[in-house]
């Protein structure tokens, strides 16, 4: 066995300290000690980066499981005849979303040089000049991509069962490559006009808008996009009877898929909220056992409390409204609480998360009742859950964000504005309201205009005949399962191009 010559041994110092020249020997001894201390320090630094990067990548993988959750939830919430269509959309949210975010999206969100509105004037397109000198690494890019595709997945659920596949490709690429990145630049980059982490400390209303992991940036953006898409599309055939002013519930075909998707989303949400700390090896001062790892643990607790409270509130409330215990209602309630807490999960006390979830449940129930009254059709209640509860989550943070947690997570002086009900004044709440208005305005201007244009050139909605038969048969080669249906009289005319098996 050999021993590395870099190991600092007492004998090395002894030789240097017993030589005839005290000055030279002391200098040599000091150089030796400094050299080894520097190597140890570098090793600790390398280890810190490695641990933080591993944490970020692990969070990325967990967030990506949300894509599985959205796929299962969406498929189970619609009719069997459109299953292939929504599953293909979910896969393309990730695949095509990666290409558009790689080419344009990341640059517009975090590229340099940038201004308050948009990033990446020269660098980062197709990851040009990345990561050299950017302060980021490839793991950060991958992490941000998982958030971008989440917004697109929300939208496809709102517009399910009646949207042309070509229209989906167009709007999802535009959302992931341009609309969403601009929003994330505003609130998450160090140069965004309303970012709470601006490098020049010129914060919007003295605080910046707090949206820790995306109640507004991700969920509200996706929900409002879905709202405009569904409004311009119109309801599914048979959903409402305008003559009798009544509605007919169009049930999803698989409750097990809905439950599976919901539980997968719940798992993914831990990466979604706690993962946005980006690093884990950071102390906050005071106790040597208290640091960012503690805040991460607290964030998972607030996430769970809000989702659980919303699930239980919805279960009992819906029981009173409809007369039975409905598991799909519970799933919707759970997601409402998770959406709402995403904004303030890192800066509120656990008890406050219970309030967040309780109100989120009633926001979804109330918006769903309004949707039926105004004959708005959203197969997954995505606009209600993600749009409505995303907005509530931003307001909740402006009301109950605590002073100490704000300082820990976002830094700054102790006088930084925090929640109105926690004695922090109205500035943070004002910034949160500003974020809501900005997101609604930007999404309306961009995605609303796109949907209207697609509608005008007859590229948005499938024909009446296609909608009745099912998009799987008319556009995707046959049904996902229940192949016997392909022999029914009402689909025979579409069955000529279906995928068939031939004998070997």
XYZ file of C-alpha atoms in Angstrom, residues 66-373:
308
model
C -46.113 14.905 -11.954
C -46.203 14.342 -15.708
C -47.219 10.737 -15.051
C -49.814 12.030 -12.632
C -51.269 14.494 -15.127
C -51.419 11.758 -17.764
C -53.318 9.337 -15.550
C -55.589 12.001 -14.061
C -56.462 13.451 -17.454
C -57.089 10.048 -19.030
C -59.328 8.918 -16.192
C -61.308 12.167 -16.160
C -62.456 11.974 -19.782
C -64.353 9.422 -21.862
C -62.590 6.301 -23.083
C -62.949 7.305 -26.731
C -60.433 10.151 -26.257
C -57.838 8.374 -24.107
C -55.127 8.033 -26.753
C -55.442 11.705 -27.630
C -54.913 13.035 -24.107
C -52.080 10.590 -23.413
C -50.284 11.641 -26.576
C -50.678 15.270 -25.534
C -49.151 14.459 -22.136
C -46.127 12.775 -23.687
C -45.634 15.667 -26.087
C -45.897 18.175 -23.247
C -42.595 16.707 -22.082
C -40.963 15.832 -25.410
C -41.802 18.817 -27.599
C -41.750 21.030 -24.512
C -38.134 20.072 -23.930
C -37.160 21.137 -27.460
C -38.947 24.505 -27.325
C -37.676 25.231 -23.816
C -34.148 24.269 -24.912
C -34.277 26.445 -28.032
C -36.052 29.517 -26.657
C -37.760 29.171 -23.302
C -34.822 28.990 -20.920
C -33.129 31.941 -22.595
C -36.244 34.085 -22.319
C -36.610 33.141 -18.653
C -33.040 33.228 -17.340
C -30.786 34.298 -20.217
C -28.345 37.180 -20.024
C -28.131 40.043 -20.579
C -31.722 40.730 -19.614
C -34.095 43.461 -18.512
C -37.107 43.502 -16.241
C -39.417 42.127 -18.937
C -37.488 39.422 -20.757
C -34.152 37.635 -20.682
C -31.649 36.245 -23.152
C -31.036 38.969 -25.697
C -27.827 37.296 -26.886
C -27.000 34.245 -24.795
C -28.587 30.925 -23.816
C -30.624 30.276 -26.968
C -30.197 26.525 -27.482
C -28.032 26.782 -24.335
C -25.464 28.875 -26.211
C -22.688 30.038 -23.826
C -24.224 27.933 -21.092
C -23.323 27.222 -18.325
C -19.992 29.087 -18.500
C -20.093 32.177 -16.300
C -23.860 31.989 -15.861
C -23.981 30.952 -12.222
C -26.176 28.010 -13.277
C -25.508 24.435 -14.330
C -27.338 22.006 -16.584
C -29.234 20.591 -13.615
C -30.891 23.989 -13.130
C -32.003 24.025 -16.763
C -33.511 20.558 -16.448
C -35.264 21.510 -13.211
C -36.856 24.569 -14.821
C -38.037 22.517 -17.790
C -40.166 20.312 -15.509
C -42.022 23.426 -14.346
C -42.565 24.693 -17.883
C -44.229 21.481 -19.058
C -46.497 21.474 -16.022
C -48.192 24.656 -17.251
C -48.844 23.054 -20.633
C -50.280 19.909 -19.028
C -52.808 21.978 -17.100
C -54.053 23.585 -20.302
C -54.522 20.366 -22.258
C -56.816 19.053 -19.509
C -59.087 22.084 -19.760
C -59.466 21.697 -23.514
C -59.746 17.917 -23.633
C -62.114 15.914 -25.901
C -62.765 18.602 -28.520
C -59.466 20.212 -29.559
C -57.748 19.519 -32.870
C -54.357 17.889 -32.432
C -52.686 20.453 -34.710
C -54.037 23.228 -32.494
C -52.567 21.469 -29.463
C -49.108 21.348 -31.040
C -49.275 25.060 -31.880
C -50.526 26.351 -28.530
C -48.365 24.083 -26.345
C -45.194 25.126 -28.206
C -46.113 28.805 -27.912
C -46.909 28.461 -24.201
C -43.756 26.534 -23.294
C -41.389 28.427 -25.566
C -42.559 32.000 -25.022
C -45.558 32.817 -22.801
C -44.562 30.858 -19.695
C -40.822 31.775 -19.833
C -41.633 35.490 -19.805
C -43.794 35.038 -16.703
C -41.107 33.025 -14.927
C -38.568 35.729 -15.795
C -40.730 38.377 -14.143
C -40.947 36.590 -10.810
C -38.080 34.072 -10.625
C -35.044 35.553 -12.360
C -32.682 37.943 -10.610
C -33.628 40.724 -13.084
C -37.409 40.353 -13.299
C -39.412 43.477 -12.591
C -41.313 41.849 -9.700
C -38.716 39.340 -8.528
C -38.098 39.229 -4.750
C -34.447 38.377 -5.468
C -33.392 41.265 -7.713
C -29.658 41.803 -7.597
C -30.043 45.598 -7.516
C -32.429 45.422 -4.489
C -34.903 47.625 -6.362
C -37.863 45.488 -5.297
C -41.427 45.939 -6.519
C -43.324 47.688 -3.687
C -40.303 47.058 -1.465
C -40.809 43.290 -1.343
C -41.224 41.794 -4.777
C -43.970 39.283 -5.475
C -43.524 36.058 -3.504
C -44.350 32.937 -5.476
C -41.932 30.384 -4.101
C -42.810 27.410 -6.292
C -45.433 28.560 -8.725
C -49.024 29.112 -7.574
C -49.020 31.993 -10.025
C -46.092 31.413 -12.376
C -47.057 27.818 -13.192
C -50.598 27.035 -12.030
C -52.325 30.338 -12.618
C -50.640 30.686 -16.003
C -51.799 27.207 -17.034
C -55.253 27.676 -15.524
C -55.953 31.028 -17.194
C -54.650 29.649 -20.497
C -57.052 26.731 -20.156
C -59.862 29.125 -19.247
C -59.496 31.060 -22.502
C -59.075 27.904 -24.526
C -62.231 26.330 -23.092
C -64.249 29.530 -23.429
C -63.372 29.944 -27.095
C -63.829 26.240 -27.822
C -67.204 26.086 -26.130
C -68.574 23.152 -24.084
C -68.556 19.541 -25.194
C -71.592 18.261 -27.088
C -74.271 17.189 -24.632
C -72.791 18.956 -21.634
C -75.517 21.606 -21.432
C -79.129 21.753 -22.590
C -79.668 25.394 -23.473
C -83.403 25.027 -24.142
C -84.136 23.561 -20.727
C -81.316 25.489 -19.019
C -79.919 22.282 -17.542
C -76.624 20.421 -17.518
C -75.590 16.793 -17.867
C -72.536 15.492 -16.073
C -70.092 13.845 -18.494
C -68.247 11.399 -16.294
C -64.694 10.225 -16.772
C -64.269 6.591 -17.714
C -61.830 5.444 -14.987
C -61.909 6.382 -11.325
C -58.805 4.231 -10.596
C -56.784 6.283 -13.101
C -57.986 9.499 -11.464
C -56.896 8.286 -8.018
C -53.572 6.973 -9.313
C -52.876 10.242 -11.097
C -53.757 12.268 -8.010
C -51.427 10.265 -5.781
C -48.608 10.585 -8.338
C -49.154 14.331 -8.401
C -49.065 14.445 -4.597
C -45.695 12.702 -4.657
C -44.397 15.037 -7.343
C -45.502 18.057 -5.361
C -42.802 17.417 -2.744
C -40.179 18.021 -5.385
C -42.252 20.895 -6.749
C -42.320 22.850 -3.485
C -39.312 21.728 -1.432
C -37.139 21.379 -4.527
C -37.330 25.079 -5.359
C -34.885 25.848 -2.580
C -32.388 24.623 -5.228
C -29.744 23.906 -2.559
C -29.755 22.158 0.800
C -26.349 22.826 2.409
C -26.921 26.304 3.763
C -27.036 27.480 7.376
C -29.286 30.235 8.685
C -27.243 31.048 11.770
C -28.116 30.393 15.376
C -28.276 26.693 16.139
C -25.745 24.567 14.210
C -28.551 22.112 13.532
C -30.832 24.695 11.887
C -30.454 25.578 8.232
C -31.980 25.223 4.795
C -32.560 21.530 5.444
C -34.915 22.599 8.245
C -36.811 24.958 5.945
C -37.113 22.153 3.397
C -38.649 19.899 6.026
C -41.041 22.649 7.097
C -42.056 23.191 3.466
C -43.006 19.547 3.005
C -45.117 19.813 6.168
C -47.002 22.916 4.963
C -47.486 21.286 1.560
C -49.010 18.178 3.123
C -51.191 20.081 5.601
C -52.745 22.273 2.934
C -53.480 19.377 0.581
C -54.850 17.157 3.324
C -57.077 19.888 4.763
C -58.484 20.705 1.335
C -59.173 17.017 0.662
C -61.091 16.557 3.905
C -62.949 19.853 3.576
C -64.049 18.942 0.065
C -65.156 15.459 1.109
C -67.479 16.700 3.856
C -68.680 19.741 1.900
C -69.521 17.740 -1.195
C -71.244 15.161 1.003
C -73.598 17.906 2.171
C -74.081 19.212 -1.380
C -74.576 15.986 -3.347
C -75.451 13.424 -0.687
C -72.650 10.891 -1.045
C -68.924 10.383 -0.453
C -67.154 10.873 -3.773
C -63.486 9.941 -4.208
C -63.038 12.070 -7.339
C -64.233 15.132 -5.426
C -61.643 14.369 -2.760
C -58.948 14.152 -5.440
C -59.957 17.534 -6.817
C -59.924 19.046 -3.331
C -56.479 17.647 -2.572
C -55.039 19.209 -5.721
C -56.704 22.529 -4.838
C -54.815 22.677 -1.543
C -51.514 21.705 -3.157
C -51.880 24.387 -5.827
C -52.698 27.102 -3.305
C -49.818 26.388 -0.908
C -47.202 26.428 -3.675
C -46.750 30.192 -3.356
C -46.215 30.524 0.382
C -45.108 27.004 1.341
C -41.636 28.154 2.463
C -42.636 31.331 4.304
C -45.725 30.435 6.360
C -46.259 28.588 9.615
C -47.742 25.073 9.459
C -50.970 26.203 11.121
C -51.452 28.750 8.340
C -51.302 25.976 5.740
C -54.492 24.537 7.242
C -56.259 27.832 6.539
C -54.830 27.817 3.021
C -56.231 24.362 2.271
C -59.629 25.047 3.838
C -60.212 28.170 1.747
C -58.785 26.529 -1.396
C -61.409 23.821 -1.163
C -64.229 26.351 -1.130
C -62.625 28.390 -3.916
C -62.800 25.324 -6.166
C -66.346 24.414 -5.094
C -67.546 27.982 -5.592
C -65.908 28.370 -8.997
C -67.307 25.023 -10.109
C -70.827 26.149 -9.223
C -70.245 29.376 -11.168
C -68.917 27.400 -14.135
C -72.130 25.379 -14.309
C -74.249 28.496 -13.983
